[in-house]
């Protein structure tokens, strides 16, 4: 089951620990929209479904398009007590992030000896953080006092079919974290409840989900076109603010803009191929296996230079 939970986990480091609540809140609000563009696990292995196995409706309409989310939460959350894997709440103060890690239930106890790094003075906090599983996490570290830092770790992004697709998501995350903060973007005022609902709606329905957003003009919208036009423009702007040439920033974000324009995701591509197999008379198991083989073949052909949008 762990193979179903593969993800991209970029970290965003900022200059002042005092800015953690702001950056953390931004990461929560972009989680749903970025996940909706990247959904990539619409099926379980067919032999894991209850007898008599999956049918057409479950594969193409009723199942989640990002099974990584419910599978990981189901695997890692204890049967009793609070969920360890979940969409986290906003943070009001940097100290609150530390308090949450300290208060989190330890399920992997171990004897730990401190080393000689600066952050080895806080080795037990680091150990507890190792099982502090949230879809967005604060991270504290640094080999020396001068290198001490606070970061936001972003775990909503699933693995992608090609190198350029993966780079596009990392670039979008970095650009959005920069631009939405520096531009004081109004989406920071989107309620936590809406950000939470966006995340799980994206995991269920991908680009078919009703996602709430607030544009740079301050307009609340559930229009997918307006959301992604605003979000991807901000991602390019953030990369430019970090010093990258505009044409390079535009090129990095391009695969995601094509996905939004064509309403295409890896999960959608797989569903289309399974639907074709079922129409040809294949069994659900045969259709899923053939679609996955086709995905791997396309991935092999275009791993370094291609993108899903060109499949």
Short mmCIF file of C-alpha atoms in Angstrom, two decimals:
data_model
loop_
_atom_site.label_atom_id
_atom_site.label_comp_id
_atom_site.label_asym_id
_atom_site.label_seq_id
_atom_site.Cartn_x
_atom_site.Cartn_y
_atom_site.Cartn_z
CA UNK A 1 0.00 0.00 0.00
CA UNK A 2 2.87 2.43 0.62
CA UNK A 3 3.56 2.44 -3.14
CA UNK A 4 0.15 4.13 -3.56
CA UNK A 5 1.27 7.13 -1.50
CA UNK A 6 4.20 8.44 -3.55
CA UNK A 7 4.37 12.23 -3.46
CA UNK A 8 6.48 15.30 -4.21
CA UNK A 9 7.39 17.08 -0.96
CA UNK A 10 9.00 20.50 -1.60
CA UNK A 11 10.06 22.75 1.28
CA UNK A 12 9.79 26.55 1.23
CA UNK A 13 12.26 28.37 3.48
CA UNK A 14 11.73 31.99 4.46
CA UNK A 15 13.81 34.60 6.23
CA UNK A 16 11.88 35.21 9.47
CA UNK A 17 10.33 32.64 11.77
CA UNK A 18 7.70 35.25 12.61
CA UNK A 19 6.32 34.84 9.06
CA UNK A 20 5.48 31.16 9.56
CA UNK A 21 1.72 31.73 10.14
CA UNK A 22 1.43 33.74 6.91
CA UNK A 23 3.32 31.27 4.71
CA UNK A 24 1.63 28.28 6.35
CA UNK A 25 -1.78 29.79 5.63
CA UNK A 26 -0.86 30.39 1.98
CA UNK A 27 0.26 26.76 1.61
CA UNK A 28 -3.08 25.55 2.97
CA UNK A 29 -5.01 27.68 0.50
CA UNK A 30 -3.11 26.54 -2.59
CA UNK A 31 -3.19 22.87 -1.57
CA UNK A 32 -6.57 22.06 -3.13
CA UNK A 33 -6.06 23.82 -6.48
CA UNK A 34 -2.58 22.35 -7.02
CA UNK A 35 -3.74 18.87 -6.01
CA UNK A 36 -6.66 19.10 -8.45
CA UNK A 37 -4.20 19.68 -11.31
CA UNK A 38 -1.98 16.76 -10.28
CA UNK A 39 -4.33 13.93 -9.27
CA UNK A 40 -2.75 10.65 -10.34
CA UNK A 41 -4.15 7.64 -8.45
CA UNK A 42 -7.74 6.94 -9.52
CA UNK A 43 -7.50 3.16 -9.10
CA UNK A 44 -6.36 0.63 -6.55
CA UNK A 45 -4.86 -2.62 -7.82
CA UNK A 46 -7.97 -4.51 -8.94
CA UNK A 47 -7.46 -7.40 -6.50
CA UNK A 48 -7.75 -4.99 -3.57
CA UNK A 49 -11.39 -4.16 -4.29
CA UNK A 50 -14.14 -6.05 -2.48
CA UNK A 51 -15.63 -9.01 -4.33
CA UNK A 52 -16.70 -9.19 -7.11
CA UNK A 53 -14.21 -6.44 -7.91
CA UNK A 54 -14.59 -2.92 -9.31
CA UNK A 55 -17.32 -2.05 -11.78
CA UNK A 56 -17.52 0.72 -14.36
CA UNK A 57 -19.22 3.24 -12.06
CA UNK A 58 -16.68 2.78 -9.29
CA UNK A 59 -13.71 3.11 -11.65
CA UNK A 60 -14.97 6.03 -13.72
CA UNK A 61 -17.38 8.02 -11.56
CA UNK A 62 -17.66 7.05 -7.91
CA UNK A 63 -14.04 6.46 -6.88
CA UNK A 64 -11.59 9.13 -5.75
CA UNK A 65 -9.18 10.40 -8.39
CA UNK A 66 -6.41 10.72 -5.77
CA UNK A 67 -6.69 7.55 -3.71
CA UNK A 68 -3.32 8.44 -2.16
CA UNK A 69 -5.16 10.74 0.26
CA UNK A 70 -7.71 8.30 1.76
CA UNK A 71 -5.25 5.38 1.57
CA UNK A 72 -2.53 7.21 3.48
CA UNK A 73 -4.95 8.57 6.07
CA UNK A 74 -6.48 5.11 6.48
CA UNK A 75 -3.06 3.44 6.85
CA UNK A 76 -1.46 5.87 9.26
CA UNK A 77 -4.24 7.14 11.52
CA UNK A 78 -4.65 5.12 14.73
CA UNK A 79 -8.04 3.56 15.39
CA UNK A 80 -8.30 5.50 18.65
CA UNK A 81 -7.41 9.10 19.36
CA UNK A 82 -6.92 12.08 17.03
CA UNK A 83 -5.97 11.56 13.40
CA UNK A 84 -2.25 12.01 12.76
CA UNK A 85 -2.61 12.43 8.98
CA UNK A 86 -4.98 15.28 8.24
CA UNK A 87 -5.35 18.72 6.74
CA UNK A 88 -3.95 20.94 9.51
CA UNK A 89 -5.45 24.04 11.06
CA UNK A 90 -4.08 27.56 10.56
CA UNK A 91 -1.25 28.72 12.82
CA UNK A 92 -1.56 32.02 14.68
CA UNK A 93 1.96 32.13 16.21
CA UNK A 94 5.23 30.31 15.42
CA UNK A 95 5.23 28.95 18.97
CA UNK A 96 1.90 27.29 18.26
CA UNK A 97 3.54 25.12 15.60
CA UNK A 98 6.08 23.86 18.15
CA UNK A 99 3.36 23.24 20.72
CA UNK A 100 1.40 21.14 18.23
CA UNK A 101 4.39 18.92 17.49
CA UNK A 102 5.10 18.50 21.20
CA UNK A 103 1.46 17.61 21.93
CA UNK A 104 1.16 15.16 19.04
CA UNK A 105 0.79 11.52 20.00
CA UNK A 106 4.05 9.58 19.65
CA UNK A 107 3.57 6.21 17.99
CA UNK A 108 7.21 5.43 17.15
CA UNK A 109 9.06 5.69 20.47
CA UNK A 110 12.83 5.36 20.33
CA UNK A 111 15.98 6.09 22.31
CA UNK A 112 17.79 8.95 20.58
CA UNK A 113 21.30 10.23 21.21
CA UNK A 114 22.07 13.82 20.32
CA UNK A 115 24.90 14.59 17.91
CA UNK A 116 26.99 17.71 17.40
CA UNK A 117 24.71 19.72 15.10
CA UNK A 118 23.03 22.83 16.42
CA UNK A 119 19.58 21.32 16.05
CA UNK A 120 20.69 18.15 17.85
CA UNK A 121 19.99 20.16 20.99
CA UNK A 122 16.34 19.68 20.00
CA UNK A 123 16.69 16.07 18.88
CA UNK A 124 13.51 14.91 20.63
CA UNK A 125 11.48 17.59 18.85
CA UNK A 126 12.95 16.40 15.56
CA UNK A 127 12.06 12.81 16.42
CA UNK A 128 8.48 13.73 17.24
CA UNK A 129 8.28 15.72 14.02
CA UNK A 130 9.22 12.53 12.15
CA UNK A 131 5.77 11.11 12.89
CA UNK A 132 3.92 14.44 12.88
CA UNK A 133 2.10 13.59 9.66
CA UNK A 134 0.12 16.46 8.16
CA UNK A 135 -0.51 17.33 4.52
CA UNK A 136 1.27 20.64 5.22
CA UNK A 137 3.91 20.69 7.98
CA UNK A 138 6.17 23.23 9.67
CA UNK A 139 9.83 22.15 9.77
CA UNK A 140 12.53 23.49 12.10
CA UNK A 141 16.20 22.71 11.52
CA UNK A 142 19.72 23.87 10.85
CA UNK A 143 23.20 22.41 11.25
CA UNK A 144 24.43 25.58 12.99
CA UNK A 145 22.90 28.53 14.79
CA UNK A 146 23.60 30.69 11.75
CA UNK A 147 21.88 28.17 9.47
CA UNK A 148 18.85 27.66 11.73
CA UNK A 149 15.67 27.97 9.69
CA UNK A 150 11.93 27.47 9.55
CA UNK A 151 10.31 25.90 6.49
CA UNK A 152 6.94 24.82 5.22
CA UNK A 153 6.81 21.27 3.88
CA UNK A 154 4.12 20.73 1.23
CA UNK A 155 2.89 17.16 0.80
CA UNK A 156 -0.33 17.37 -1.30
CA UNK A 157 1.48 16.89 -4.64
CA UNK A 158 1.34 13.37 -6.10
CA UNK A 159 4.13 11.90 -8.17
CA UNK A 160 3.92 12.92 -11.83
CA UNK A 161 4.47 11.09 -15.12
CA UNK A 162 7.40 13.15 -16.44
CA UNK A 163 10.29 15.25 -15.21
CA UNK A 164 8.88 18.46 -16.68
CA UNK A 165 5.51 17.84 -15.04
CA UNK A 166 7.18 17.38 -11.65
CA UNK A 167 9.29 20.53 -12.11
CA UNK A 168 6.16 22.48 -13.03
CA UNK A 169 4.56 21.67 -9.68
CA UNK A 170 7.65 22.50 -7.65
CA UNK A 171 8.01 25.78 -9.56
CA UNK A 172 4.33 26.61 -9.08
CA UNK A 173 4.54 25.96 -5.35
CA UNK A 174 7.65 28.14 -4.97
CA UNK A 175 6.24 30.92 -7.14
CA UNK A 176 2.90 30.97 -5.35
CA UNK A 177 4.46 31.03 -1.89
CA UNK A 178 6.53 34.05 -2.94
CA UNK A 179 3.94 36.01 -4.92
CA UNK A 180 0.91 35.52 -2.69
CA UNK A 181 2.92 36.72 0.30
CA UNK A 182 4.64 39.68 -1.35
CA UNK A 183 1.49 40.82 -3.15
CA UNK A 184 -0.67 40.42 -0.03
CA UNK A 185 -3.01 38.40 -2.22
CA UNK A 186 -6.66 38.36 -1.03
CA UNK A 187 -6.85 34.54 -1.14
CA UNK A 188 -5.23 34.61 2.29
CA UNK A 189 -8.69 35.68 3.50
CA UNK A 190 -10.28 32.48 2.20
CA UNK A 191 -11.63 30.68 5.26
CA UNK A 192 -9.83 27.65 6.62
CA UNK A 193 -13.02 25.65 6.16
CA UNK A 194 -13.05 26.48 2.45
CA UNK A 195 -9.36 25.52 2.09
CA UNK A 196 -10.04 22.24 3.91
CA UNK A 197 -13.04 21.46 1.69
CA UNK A 198 -11.04 22.39 -1.44
CA UNK A 199 -8.36 19.84 -0.54
CA UNK A 200 -10.68 16.89 -0.06
CA UNK A 201 -12.90 17.87 -3.00
CA UNK A 202 -9.79 17.95 -5.21
CA UNK A 203 -8.78 14.48 -3.99
CA UNK A 204 -12.24 13.14 -4.81
CA UNK A 205 -12.96 14.89 -8.11
CA UNK A 206 -9.81 16.61 -9.40
CA UNK A 207 -10.59 19.38 -11.87
CA UNK A 208 -14.26 18.40 -11.65
CA UNK A 209 -14.42 19.67 -8.07
CA UNK A 210 -16.09 22.93 -7.07
CA UNK A 211 -13.13 24.86 -5.66
CA UNK A 212 -13.47 28.21 -3.89
CA UNK A 213 -10.92 30.94 -4.61
CA UNK A 214 -10.47 34.69 -4.14
CA UNK A 215 -8.86 36.44 -7.12
CA UNK A 216 -6.26 39.21 -7.02
CA UNK A 217 -9.13 41.67 -7.52
CA UNK A 218 -10.78 40.38 -4.35
CA UNK A 219 -13.61 38.51 -6.13
CA UNK A 220 -14.72 35.20 -4.67
CA UNK A 221 -15.18 32.64 -7.43
CA UNK A 222 -15.77 28.96 -8.07
CA UNK A 223 -14.97 29.31 -11.77
CA UNK A 224 -12.16 26.93 -12.66
CA UNK A 225 -11.04 29.19 -15.51
CA UNK A 226 -10.75 32.27 -13.27
CA UNK A 227 -9.11 30.33 -10.46
CA UNK A 228 -6.32 28.90 -12.61
CA UNK A 229 -5.78 32.06 -14.62
CA UNK A 230 -5.18 33.94 -11.36
CA UNK A 231 -3.21 31.16 -9.64
CA UNK A 232 -0.86 30.39 -12.53
CA UNK A 233 -0.23 34.06 -13.31
CA UNK A 234 0.74 34.49 -9.66
CA UNK A 235 3.05 31.47 -9.86
CA UNK A 236 4.92 33.00 -12.82
CA UNK A 237 5.08 36.36 -11.05
CA UNK A 238 6.55 34.75 -7.94
CA UNK A 239 9.33 33.06 -9.91
CA UNK A 240 10.15 36.35 -11.63
CA UNK A 241 10.28 38.05 -8.22
CA UNK A 242 12.85 35.43 -7.21
CA UNK A 243 15.04 36.47 -10.13
CA UNK A 244 14.18 33.98 -12.87
CA UNK A 245 13.74 35.29 -16.44
CA UNK A 246 10.06 35.70 -17.38
CA UNK A 247 10.34 33.34 -20.36
CA UNK A 248 11.84 30.59 -18.20
CA UNK A 249 9.20 31.06 -15.50
CA UNK A 250 6.46 30.94 -18.13
CA UNK A 251 7.95 27.77 -19.63
CA UNK A 252 8.15 26.04 -16.23
CA UNK A 253 4.48 26.75 -15.47
CA UNK A 254 3.35 25.99 -19.03
CA UNK A 255 2.49 22.28 -18.50
CA UNK A 256 0.08 23.21 -15.71
CA UNK A 257 -1.58 25.91 -17.80
CA UNK A 258 -2.12 23.35 -20.58
CA UNK A 259 -3.68 20.94 -18.09
CA UNK A 260 -6.07 23.62 -16.83
CA UNK A 261 -7.01 24.68 -20.37
CA UNK A 262 -7.61 21.10 -21.54
CA UNK A 263 -9.05 19.88 -18.21
CA UNK A 264 -6.53 17.03 -18.30
CA UNK A 265 -4.83 15.30 -15.36
CA UNK A 266 -2.96 11.98 -15.05
CA UNK A 267 -6.00 10.50 -13.30
CA UNK A 268 -8.25 11.73 -16.11
CA UNK A 269 -5.93 10.23 -18.71
CA UNK A 270 -6.04 6.87 -16.94
CA UNK A 271 -9.82 6.98 -16.65
CA UNK A 272 -10.15 7.73 -20.37
CA UNK A 273 -8.05 4.66 -21.20
CA UNK A 274 -9.96 2.42 -18.81
CA UNK A 275 -13.23 3.63 -20.34
CA UNK A 276 -11.91 2.73 -23.79
CA UNK A 277 -10.95 -0.74 -22.62
CA UNK A 278 -14.35 -1.33 -21.07
CA UNK A 279 -16.03 -0.18 -24.27
CA UNK A 280 -13.98 -2.78 -26.15
CA UNK A 281 -15.29 -5.51 -23.85
CA UNK A 282 -12.35 -5.89 -21.48
CA UNK A 283 -13.08 -6.76 -17.87
CA UNK A 284 -12.46 -4.01 -15.30
CA UNK A 285 -9.28 -5.78 -14.17
CA UNK A 286 -7.99 -6.10 -17.74
CA UNK A 287 -8.88 -2.47 -18.51
CA UNK A 288 -7.02 -1.14 -15.45
CA UNK A 289 -3.94 -3.24 -16.18
CA UNK A 290 -3.86 -2.20 -19.84
CA UNK A 291 -4.26 1.49 -18.94
CA UNK A 292 -1.41 1.28 -16.44
CA UNK A 293 0.87 -0.43 -18.98
CA UNK A 294 0.03 2.29 -21.52
CA UNK A 295 0.81 4.96 -18.92
CA UNK A 296 4.21 3.41 -18.20
CA UNK A 297 4.99 3.13 -21.91
CA UNK A 298 4.15 6.80 -22.50
CA UNK A 299 6.14 7.76 -19.42
CA UNK A 300 9.18 5.88 -20.72
CA UNK A 301 8.95 7.64 -24.08
CA UNK A 302 8.64 11.16 -22.66
CA UNK A 303 10.20 11.00 -19.20
CA UNK A 304 12.78 13.78 -19.59
CA UNK A 305 11.45 16.09 -22.28
CA UNK A 306 7.71 15.50 -22.65
CA UNK A 307 4.65 16.39 -20.59
CA UNK A 308 1.29 14.78 -19.95
CA UNK A 309 -0.41 17.52 -22.00
CA UNK A 310 1.41 16.26 -25.12
CA UNK A 311 0.28 12.65 -24.72
#
